PDB file of C-alpha atoms and ligand atoms in Angstrom:
ATOM      1  CA  UNK X   1     226.702 176.878 217.863  1.00  0.00           C
ATOM      2  CA  UNK X   2     224.596 179.452 216.001  1.00  0.00           C
ATOM      3  CA  UNK X   3     221.107 179.718 217.511  1.00  0.00           C
ATOM      4  CA  UNK X   4     218.176 181.963 216.618  1.00  0.00           C
ATOM      5  CA  UNK X   5     218.270 183.800 213.310  1.00  0.00           C
ATOM      6  CA  UNK X   6     216.741 187.299 213.120  1.00  0.00           C
ATOM      7  CA  UNK X   7     216.285 188.353 209.518  1.00  0.00           C
ATOM      8  CA  UNK X   8     215.668 191.904 208.254  1.00  0.00           C
ATOM      9  CA  UNK X   9     215.261 193.429 204.802  1.00  0.00           C
ATOM     10  CA  UNK X  10     216.517 196.801 205.999  1.00  0.00           C
ATOM     11  CA  UNK X  11     217.868 197.742 209.415  1.00  0.00           C
ATOM     12  CA  UNK X  12     220.019 200.506 210.894  1.00  0.00           C
ATOM     13  CA  UNK X  13     222.878 198.168 211.831  1.00  0.00           C
ATOM     14  CA  UNK X  14     222.793 194.457 212.613  1.00  0.00           C
ATOM     15  CA  UNK X  15     225.368 195.071 215.376  1.00  0.00           C
ATOM     16  CA  UNK X  16     223.017 197.679 216.839  1.00  0.00           C
ATOM     17  CA  UNK X  17     220.036 195.278 216.706  1.00  0.00           C
ATOM     18  CA  UNK X  18     222.086 192.712 218.611  1.00  0.00           C
ATOM     19  CA  UNK X  19     223.064 195.274 221.259  1.00  0.00           C
ATOM     20  CA  UNK X  20     219.435 196.444 221.567  1.00  0.00           C
ATOM     21  CA  UNK X  21     218.279 192.865 222.211  1.00  0.00           C
ATOM     22  CA  UNK X  22     221.143 192.332 224.673  1.00  0.00           C
ATOM     23  CA  UNK X  23     220.131 195.476 226.570  1.00  0.00           C
ATOM     24  CA  UNK X  24     216.554 194.168 226.720  1.00  0.00           C
ATOM     25  CA  UNK X  25     217.753 190.789 227.998  1.00  0.00           C
ATOM     26  CA  UNK X  26     216.449 189.184 224.805  1.00  0.00           C
ATOM     27  CA  UNK X  27     219.680 187.927 223.202  1.00  0.00           C
ATOM     28  CA  UNK X  28     222.011 185.056 223.986  1.00  0.00           C
ATOM     29  CA  UNK X  29     225.253 183.529 222.790  1.00  0.00           C
ATOM     30  CA  UNK X  30     224.836 182.363 219.208  1.00  0.00           C
ATOM     31  CA  UNK X  31     221.946 184.633 218.209  1.00  0.00           C
ATOM     32  CA  UNK X  32     222.386 185.917 214.663  1.00  0.00           C
ATOM     33  CA  UNK X  33     221.102 189.081 212.970  1.00  0.00           C
ATOM     34  CA  UNK X  34     221.131 189.241 209.168  1.00  0.00           C
ATOM     35  CA  UNK X  35     220.076 192.095 206.883  1.00  0.00           C
ATOM     36  CA  UNK X  36     219.989 192.663 203.143  1.00  0.00           C
ATOM     37  CA  UNK X  37     220.585 196.388 203.626  1.00  0.00           C
ATOM     38  CA  UNK X  38     221.719 198.694 206.448  1.00  0.00           C
ATOM     39  CA  UNK X  39     220.966 202.385 206.769  1.00  0.00           C
ATOM     40  CA  UNK X  40     223.591 203.085 209.447  1.00  0.00           C
ATOM     41  CA  UNK X  41     226.151 200.353 209.004  1.00  0.00           C
ATOM     42  CA  UNK X  42     229.219 200.806 211.169  1.00  0.00           C
ATOM     43  CA  UNK X  43     232.822 200.156 210.246  1.00  0.00           C
ATOM     44  CA  UNK X  44     235.962 200.224 212.348  1.00  0.00           C
ATOM     45  CA  UNK X  45     237.449 203.464 213.740  1.00  0.00           C
ATOM     46  CA  UNK X  46     234.045 205.187 213.742  1.00  0.00           C
ATOM     47  CA  UNK X  47     233.703 204.935 209.966  1.00  0.00           C
ATOM     48  CA  UNK X  48     230.422 204.214 208.187  1.00  0.00           C
ATOM     49  CA  UNK X  49     230.010 200.891 206.392  1.00  0.00           C
ATOM     50  CA  UNK X  50     228.124 201.564 203.165  1.00  0.00           C
ATOM     51  CA  UNK X  51     225.528 198.783 203.045  1.00  0.00           C
ATOM     52  CA  UNK X  52     223.466 198.704 199.834  1.00  0.00           C
ATOM     53  CA  UNK X  53     221.492 195.730 198.521  1.00  0.00           C
ATOM     54  CA  UNK X  54     223.763 193.087 197.063  1.00  0.00           C
ATOM     55  CA  UNK X  55     225.775 192.766 200.251  1.00  0.00           C
ATOM     56  CA  UNK X  56     225.502 190.493 203.243  1.00  0.00           C
ATOM     57  CA  UNK X  57     225.347 192.115 206.688  1.00  0.00           C
ATOM     58  CA  UNK X  58     225.470 189.742 209.602  1.00  0.00           C
ATOM     59  CA  UNK X  59     226.122 189.911 213.349  1.00  0.00           C
ATOM     60  CA  UNK X  60     226.418 187.214 215.986  1.00  0.00           C
ATOM     61  CA  UNK X  61     226.249 187.516 219.781  1.00  0.00           C
ATOM     62  CA  UNK X  62     229.203 185.870 221.528  1.00  0.00           C
ATOM     63  CA  UNK X  63     229.106 185.426 225.299  1.00  0.00           C
ATOM     64  CA  UNK X  64     231.780 183.414 227.091  1.00  0.00           C
ATOM     65  CA  UNK X  65     232.791 182.740 230.691  1.00  0.00           C
ATOM     66  CA  UNK X  66     236.477 183.037 229.758  1.00  0.00           C
ATOM     67  CA  UNK X  67     237.617 186.448 228.534  1.00  0.00           C
ATOM     68  CA  UNK X  68     238.584 186.060 224.860  1.00  0.00           C
ATOM     69  CA  UNK X  69     242.150 187.004 224.009  1.00  0.00           C
ATOM     70  CA  UNK X  70     242.716 190.271 222.124  1.00  0.00           C
ATOM     71  CA  UNK X  71     241.541 190.048 218.528  1.00  0.00           C
ATOM     72  CA  UNK X  72     240.178 186.507 218.903  1.00  0.00           C
ATOM     73  CA  UNK X  73     236.686 187.256 217.553  1.00  0.00           C
ATOM     74  CA  UNK X  74     238.020 189.523 214.821  1.00  0.00           C
ATOM     75  CA  UNK X  75     240.266 186.671 213.668  1.00  0.00           C
ATOM     76  CA  UNK X  76     237.386 184.170 213.760  1.00  0.00           C
ATOM     77  CA  UNK X  77     235.230 186.539 211.697  1.00  0.00           C
ATOM     78  CA  UNK X  78     238.037 187.242 209.237  1.00  0.00           C
ATOM     79  CA  UNK X  79     238.675 183.552 208.738  1.00  0.00           C
ATOM     80  CA  UNK X  80     234.937 182.909 208.216  1.00  0.00           C
ATOM     81  CA  UNK X  81     234.725 185.463 205.381  1.00  0.00           C
ATOM     82  CA  UNK X  82     238.005 184.151 203.985  1.00  0.00           C
ATOM     83  CA  UNK X  83     236.572 180.604 204.037  1.00  0.00           C
ATOM     84  CA  UNK X  84     233.477 181.930 202.264  1.00  0.00           C
ATOM     85  CA  UNK X  85     235.549 183.532 199.508  1.00  0.00           C
ATOM     86  CA  UNK X  86     237.796 180.506 199.026  1.00  0.00           C
ATOM     87  CA  UNK X  87     234.769 178.191 198.964  1.00  0.00           C
ATOM     88  CA  UNK X  88     233.330 180.344 196.178  1.00  0.00           C
ATOM     89  CA  UNK X  89     236.572 180.032 194.197  1.00  0.00           C
ATOM     90  CA  UNK X  90     237.847 183.548 194.938  1.00  0.00           C
ATOM     91  CA  UNK X  91     241.531 184.118 195.735  1.00  0.00           C
ATOM     92  CA  UNK X  92     241.663 186.285 198.827  1.00  0.00           C
ATOM     93  CA  UNK X  93     243.782 187.238 201.820  1.00  0.00           C
ATOM     94  CA  UNK X  94     243.263 188.971 205.160  1.00  0.00           C
ATOM     95  CA  UNK X  95     244.769 192.426 205.489  1.00  0.00           C
ATOM     96  CA  UNK X  96     245.544 192.903 209.206  1.00  0.00           C
ATOM     97  CA  UNK X  97     243.414 193.014 211.212  1.00  0.00           C
ATOM     98  CA  UNK X  98     239.959 192.916 209.683  1.00  0.00           C
ATOM     99  CA  UNK X  99     239.824 193.327 205.901  1.00  0.00           C
ATOM    100  CA  UNK X 100     239.229 190.619 203.333  1.00  0.00           C
ATOM    101  CA  UNK X 101     240.998 191.662 200.128  1.00  0.00           C
ATOM    102  CA  UNK X 102     241.137 190.265 196.606  1.00  0.00           C
ATOM    103  CA  UNK X 103     244.337 189.176 194.862  1.00  0.00           C
ATOM    104  CA  UNK X 104     244.423 192.697 193.395  1.00  0.00           C
ATOM    105  CA  UNK X 105     244.147 194.279 196.853  1.00  0.00           C
ATOM    106  CA  UNK X 106     240.516 195.468 196.646  1.00  0.00           C
ATOM    107  CA  UNK X 107     238.436 195.173 199.816  1.00  0.00           C
ATOM    108  CA  UNK X 108     235.600 192.630 199.645  1.00  0.00           C
ATOM    109  CA  UNK X 109     234.582 192.284 203.307  1.00  0.00           C
ATOM    110  CA  UNK X 110     235.186 193.769 206.748  1.00  0.00           C
ATOM    111  CA  UNK X 111     234.862 192.603 210.340  1.00  0.00           C
ATOM    112  CA  UNK X 112     233.792 194.611 213.396  1.00  0.00           C
ATOM    113  CA  UNK X 113     233.891 193.050 216.882  1.00  0.00           C
ATOM    114  CA  UNK X 114     232.354 195.329 219.498  1.00  0.00           C
ATOM    115  CA  UNK X 115     231.673 195.153 223.230  1.00  0.00           C
ATOM    116  CA  UNK X 116     229.943 197.486 225.668  1.00  0.00           C
ATOM    117  CA  UNK X 117     230.612 197.819 229.391  1.00  0.00           C
ATOM    118  CA  UNK X 118     233.074 194.931 229.256  1.00  0.00           C
ATOM    119  CA  UNK X 119     234.388 194.030 232.749  1.00  0.00           C
ATOM    120  CA  UNK X 120     237.237 191.473 232.725  1.00  0.00           C
ATOM    121  CA  UNK X 121     236.267 190.418 236.277  1.00  0.00           C
ATOM    122  CA  UNK X 122     232.556 190.035 235.436  1.00  0.00           C
ATOM    123  CA  UNK X 123     231.651 187.157 233.112  1.00  0.00           C
ATOM    124  CA  UNK X 124     229.927 186.460 230.847  1.00  0.00           C
ATOM    125  CA  UNK X 125     232.027 188.504 228.435  1.00  0.00           C
ATOM    126  CA  UNK X 126     229.715 189.652 225.683  1.00  0.00           C
ATOM    127  CA  UNK X 127     230.755 190.719 222.190  1.00  0.00           C
ATOM    128  CA  UNK X 128     228.888 191.366 218.967  1.00  0.00           C
ATOM    129  CA  UNK X 129     230.829 190.203 215.932  1.00  0.00           C
ATOM    130  CA  UNK X 130     229.679 191.890 212.704  1.00  0.00           C
ATOM    131  CA  UNK X 131     230.597 190.823 209.191  1.00  0.00           C
ATOM    132  CA  UNK X 132     229.957 192.868 206.070  1.00  0.00           C
ATOM    133  CA  UNK X 133     230.511 191.137 202.730  1.00  0.00           C
ATOM    134  CA  UNK X 134     230.186 192.630 199.251  1.00  0.00           C
ATOM    135  CA  UNK X 135     228.598 189.685 197.480  1.00  0.00           C
ATOM    136  CA  UNK X 136     227.165 191.083 194.228  1.00  0.00           C
ATOM    137  CA  UNK X 137     227.916 194.574 192.898  1.00  0.00           C
ATOM    138  CA  UNK X 138     230.317 197.057 194.423  1.00  0.00           C
ATOM    139  CA  UNK X 139     230.940 200.795 194.081  1.00  0.00           C
ATOM    140  CA  UNK X 140     234.510 200.268 192.860  1.00  0.00           C
ATOM    141  CA  UNK X 141     235.960 202.675 195.396  1.00  0.00           C
ATOM    142  CA  UNK X 142     235.054 203.845 198.906  1.00  0.00           C
ATOM    143  CA  UNK X 143     236.948 206.656 200.649  1.00  0.00           C
ATOM    144  CA  UNK X 144     239.712 206.410 198.054  1.00  0.00           C
ATOM    145  CA  UNK X 145     240.196 202.677 198.558  1.00  0.00           C
ATOM    146  CA  UNK X 146     239.522 200.063 195.839  1.00  0.00           C
ATOM    147  CA  UNK X 147     236.498 197.930 196.663  1.00  0.00           C
ATOM    148  CA  UNK X 148     235.331 194.746 194.980  1.00  0.00           C
ATOM    149  CA  UNK X 149     232.784 191.990 195.523  1.00  0.00           C
ATOM    150  CA  UNK X 150     232.871 188.212 195.455  1.00  0.00           C
ATOM    151  CA  UNK X 151     230.899 188.250 192.179  1.00  0.00           C
ATOM    152  CA  UNK X 152     233.311 190.716 190.590  1.00  0.00           C
ATOM    153  CA  UNK X 153     236.160 188.417 191.555  1.00  0.00           C
ATOM    154  CA  UNK X 154     234.504 185.477 189.794  1.00  0.00           C
ATOM    155  CA  UNK X 155     232.244 183.846 192.417  1.00  0.00           C
ATOM    156  CA  UNK X 156     228.977 182.494 191.061  1.00  0.00           C
ATOM    157  CA  UNK X 157     227.061 182.244 194.336  1.00  0.00           C
ATOM    158  CA  UNK X 158     223.934 184.344 195.071  1.00  0.00           C
ATOM    159  CA  UNK X 159     223.003 186.096 198.312  1.00  0.00           C
ATOM    160  CA  UNK X 160     221.108 183.149 199.809  1.00  0.00           C
ATOM    161  CA  UNK X 161     223.979 180.801 198.997  1.00  0.00           C
ATOM    162  CA  UNK X 162     226.486 183.256 200.467  1.00  0.00           C
ATOM    163  CA  UNK X 163     224.437 183.595 203.653  1.00  0.00           C
ATOM    164  CA  UNK X 164     224.118 179.836 204.145  1.00  0.00           C
ATOM    165  CA  UNK X 165     227.831 179.288 203.521  1.00  0.00           C
ATOM    166  CA  UNK X 166     228.861 182.166 205.795  1.00  0.00           C
ATOM    167  CA  UNK X 167     226.696 180.904 208.678  1.00  0.00           C
ATOM    168  CA  UNK X 168     228.309 177.494 208.359  1.00  0.00           C
ATOM    169  CA  UNK X 169     231.856 178.867 208.238  1.00  0.00           C
ATOM    170  CA  UNK X 170     231.213 181.296 211.075  1.00  0.00           C
ATOM    171  CA  UNK X 171     229.911 178.529 213.308  1.00  0.00           C
ATOM    172  CA  UNK X 172     233.035 176.465 212.593  1.00  0.00           C
ATOM    173  CA  UNK X 173     235.456 179.324 213.236  1.00  0.00           C
ATOM    174  CA  UNK X 174     233.720 180.424 216.469  1.00  0.00           C
ATOM    175  CA  UNK X 175     233.921 176.844 217.726  1.00  0.00           C
ATOM    176  CA  UNK X 176     237.611 176.701 216.745  1.00  0.00           C
ATOM    177  CA  UNK X 177     238.244 180.008 218.539  1.00  0.00           C
ATOM    178  CA  UNK X 178     236.838 178.556 221.761  1.00  0.00           C
ATOM    179  CA  UNK X 179     238.303 175.046 221.515  1.00  0.00           C
ATOM    180  CA  UNK X 180     241.562 175.548 219.620  1.00  0.00           C
ATOM    181  CA  UNK X 181     242.732 179.180 219.783  1.00  0.00           C
ATOM    182  CA  UNK X 182     246.292 178.133 218.846  1.00  0.00           C
ATOM    183  CA  UNK X 183     244.994 176.595 215.605  1.00  0.00           C
ATOM    184  CA  UNK X 184     242.840 179.635 214.913  1.00  0.00           C
ATOM    185  CA  UNK X 185     245.792 182.018 215.308  1.00  0.00           C
ATOM    186  CA  UNK X 186     247.918 179.803 213.090  1.00  0.00           C
ATOM    187  CA  UNK X 187     245.190 179.712 210.434  1.00  0.00           C
ATOM    188  CA  UNK X 188     244.796 183.490 210.574  1.00  0.00           C
ATOM    189  CA  UNK X 189     248.536 184.028 210.213  1.00  0.00           C
ATOM    190  CA  UNK X 190     248.551 181.569 207.281  1.00  0.00           C
ATOM    191  CA  UNK X 191     246.217 183.730 205.187  1.00  0.00           C
ATOM    192  CA  UNK X 192     247.348 187.159 206.359  1.00  0.00           C
ATOM    193  CA  UNK X 193     248.769 189.469 203.687  1.00  0.00           C
ATOM    194  CA  UNK X 194     251.622 190.666 205.899  1.00  0.00           C
ATOM    195  CA  UNK X 195     252.695 187.235 207.234  1.00  0.00           C
ATOM    196  CA  UNK X 196     256.335 186.226 206.688  1.00  0.00           C
ATOM    197  CA  UNK X 197     257.165 189.710 205.438  1.00  0.00           C
ATOM    198  CA  UNK X 198     259.099 192.718 206.656  1.00  0.00           C
ATOM    199  CA  UNK X 199     256.594 194.863 208.531  1.00  0.00           C
ATOM    200  CA  UNK X 200     256.216 198.110 210.410  1.00  0.00           C
ATOM    201  CA  UNK X 201     254.079 197.790 213.517  1.00  0.00           C
ATOM    202  CA  UNK X 202     252.712 200.880 215.245  1.00  0.00           C
ATOM    203  CA  UNK X 203     252.785 200.200 218.975  1.00  0.00           C
ATOM    204  CA  UNK X 204     251.600 203.231 220.926  1.00  0.00           C
ATOM    205  CA  UNK X 205     253.815 206.095 219.791  1.00  0.00           C
ATOM    206  CA  UNK X 206     256.537 203.781 218.465  1.00  0.00           C
ATOM    207  CA  UNK X 207     257.111 201.953 215.217  1.00  0.00           C
ATOM    208  CA  UNK X 208     258.661 198.492 215.524  1.00  0.00           C
ATOM    209  CA  UNK X 209     260.287 197.014 212.424  1.00  0.00           C
ATOM    210  CA  UNK X 210     261.005 193.352 211.810  1.00  0.00           C
ATOM    211  CA  UNK X 211     259.944 190.230 210.009  1.00  0.00           C
ATOM    212  CA  UNK X 212     256.523 188.927 211.116  1.00  0.00           C
ATOM    213  CA  UNK X 213     257.081 185.212 211.706  1.00  0.00           C
ATOM    214  CA  UNK X 214     254.248 183.978 213.922  1.00  0.00           C
ATOM    215  CA  UNK X 215     251.037 184.596 215.869  1.00  0.00           C
ATOM    216  CA  UNK X 216     250.037 182.952 219.154  1.00  0.00           C
ATOM    217  CA  UNK X 217     247.136 183.459 221.578  1.00  0.00           C
ATOM    218  CA  UNK X 218     249.260 184.043 224.680  1.00  0.00           C
ATOM    219  CA  UNK X 219     252.266 185.909 223.333  1.00  0.00           C
ATOM    220  CA  UNK X 220     250.783 187.607 220.275  1.00  0.00           C
ATOM    221  CA  UNK X 221     252.734 188.585 217.166  1.00  0.00           C
ATOM    222  CA  UNK X 222     256.307 187.331 216.850  1.00  0.00           C
ATOM    223  CA  UNK X 223     258.625 189.789 215.134  1.00  0.00           C
ATOM    224  CA  UNK X 224     262.107 188.671 214.124  1.00  0.00           C
ATOM    225  CA  UNK X 225     264.367 191.605 214.804  1.00  0.00           C
ATOM    226  CA  UNK X 226     267.640 192.236 213.024  1.00  0.00           C
ATOM    227  CA  UNK X 227     270.143 195.036 213.343  1.00  0.00           C
ATOM    228  CA  UNK X 228     270.018 198.373 215.211  1.00  0.00           C
ATOM    229  CA  UNK X 229     271.041 196.632 218.408  1.00  0.00           C
ATOM    230  CA  UNK X 230     267.881 194.508 218.669  1.00  0.00           C
ATOM    231  CA  UNK X 231     268.065 190.908 217.545  1.00  0.00           C
ATOM    232  CA  UNK X 232     265.989 187.803 218.211  1.00  0.00           C
ATOM    233  CA  UNK X 233     262.225 187.581 218.644  1.00  0.00           C
ATOM    234  CA  UNK X 234     260.038 190.335 219.994  1.00  0.00           C
ATOM    235  CA  UNK X 235     256.457 189.528 221.021  1.00  0.00           C
ATOM    236  CA  UNK X 236     253.691 192.125 220.682  1.00  0.00           C
ATOM    237  CA  UNK X 237     250.111 191.732 221.915  1.00  0.00           C
ATOM    238  CA  UNK X 238     247.469 192.452 219.229  1.00  0.00           C
ATOM    239  CA  UNK X 239     245.859 194.722 221.833  1.00  0.00           C
ATOM    240  CA  UNK X 240     248.847 197.073 221.477  1.00  0.00           C
ATOM    241  CA  UNK X 241     248.993 197.100 217.674  1.00  0.00           C
ATOM    242  CA  UNK X 242     247.560 200.317 216.250  1.00  0.00           C
ATOM    243  CA  UNK X 243     248.578 199.501 212.660  1.00  0.00           C
ATOM    244  CA  UNK X 244     250.612 196.891 210.848  1.00  0.00           C
ATOM    245  CA  UNK X 245     251.844 197.239 207.297  1.00  0.00           C
ATOM    246  CA  UNK X 246     254.256 195.410 205.054  1.00  0.00           C
ATOM    247  CA  UNK X 247     257.358 197.490 204.378  1.00  0.00           C
ATOM    248  CA  UNK X 248     258.929 195.248 201.715  1.00  0.00           C
ATOM    249  CA  UNK X 249     257.804 195.126 198.081  1.00  0.00           C
ATOM    250  CA  UNK X 250     255.173 192.390 197.629  1.00  0.00           C
TER     251      UNK X 250
HETATM  252  C1  BTN W 301     235.238 197.499 208.557  1.00  0.00           C
HETATM  253  O1  BTN W 301     235.333 198.708 208.777  1.00  0.00           O
HETATM  254  O2  BTN W 301     235.940 196.937 207.716  1.00  0.00           O
HETATM  255  C2  BTN W 301     234.255 196.664 209.329  1.00  0.00           C
HETATM  256  C3  BTN W 301     232.910 196.617 208.660  1.00  0.00           C
HETATM  257  C4  BTN W 301     231.889 195.795 209.409  1.00  0.00           C
HETATM  258  C5  BTN W 301     230.524 195.900 208.788  1.00  0.00           C
HETATM  259  C6  BTN W 301     229.539 194.952 209.413  1.00  0.00           C
HETATM  260  S1  BTN W 301     228.066 194.804 208.449  1.00  0.00           S
HETATM  261  C7  BTN W 301     227.298 193.920 209.746  1.00  0.00           C
HETATM  262  C8  BTN W 301     227.680 194.598 211.028  1.00  0.00           C
HETATM  263  N1  BTN W 301     226.785 195.720 211.303  1.00  0.00           N
HETATM  264  C9  BTN W 301     227.427 196.894 211.258  1.00  0.00           C
HETATM  265  O3  BTN W 301     226.891 197.999 211.458  1.00  0.00           O
HETATM  266  N2  BTN W 301     228.719 196.709 210.958  1.00  0.00           N
HETATM  267  C10 BTN W 301     229.042 195.304 210.819  1.00  0.00           C
END
């Protein structure tokens, strides 16, 4: 599924390179952009993604005739970095929606799916899915949050090995997203830190509390409600989730 590979030593942002090629009509579904360093790496919510040497920075162009469900590419990317970590012998989980964290809760990788000028009625629907993985060293803390790397968590693989493994895993998860979205959602739920726990979900201005018991492409997150008048299952689309956190002790 992955096609041409564009490799850079240093680049502003691999997501930005993909968008620049798309704007020039020079990129297609499956094109990959990989860098050893980024000078203007982007994270979610407008944050910077610090991208020194020792990390893996990779973006793939995804263009489909069918509009992907909310969060589909983010889940595929999260599962690919999770597969990478597990394959390297590192215990890891996905912290909703886009962080790969170690057993101790330190962030090792992040996922950023972006689109520009998306029109639901105008296929193809084009996204750039960016993955940032701390493979070797790590600063220990970024913006007050503990940060780690695969190597610090015991992986023995080097950057080339990590890149090859990630490309393989990403190809598999993108294919699964397109052919078996139910299985992909189930797999994502299976490795998510907050799954099967009491959670607080920010939906617009409201906070919904319940036990998170499932995740499906059509209906979204299933929350088991108890008490305060509301019982049974409540379904919430990932598109409406502003934040999700576990509210029980882990
Ligand atoms: C996050 O905030 O957790 C998401 C980080 C995503 C970083 C990756 S690195 C490759 C791609 N290019 C970017 O500028 N960002 C993404």
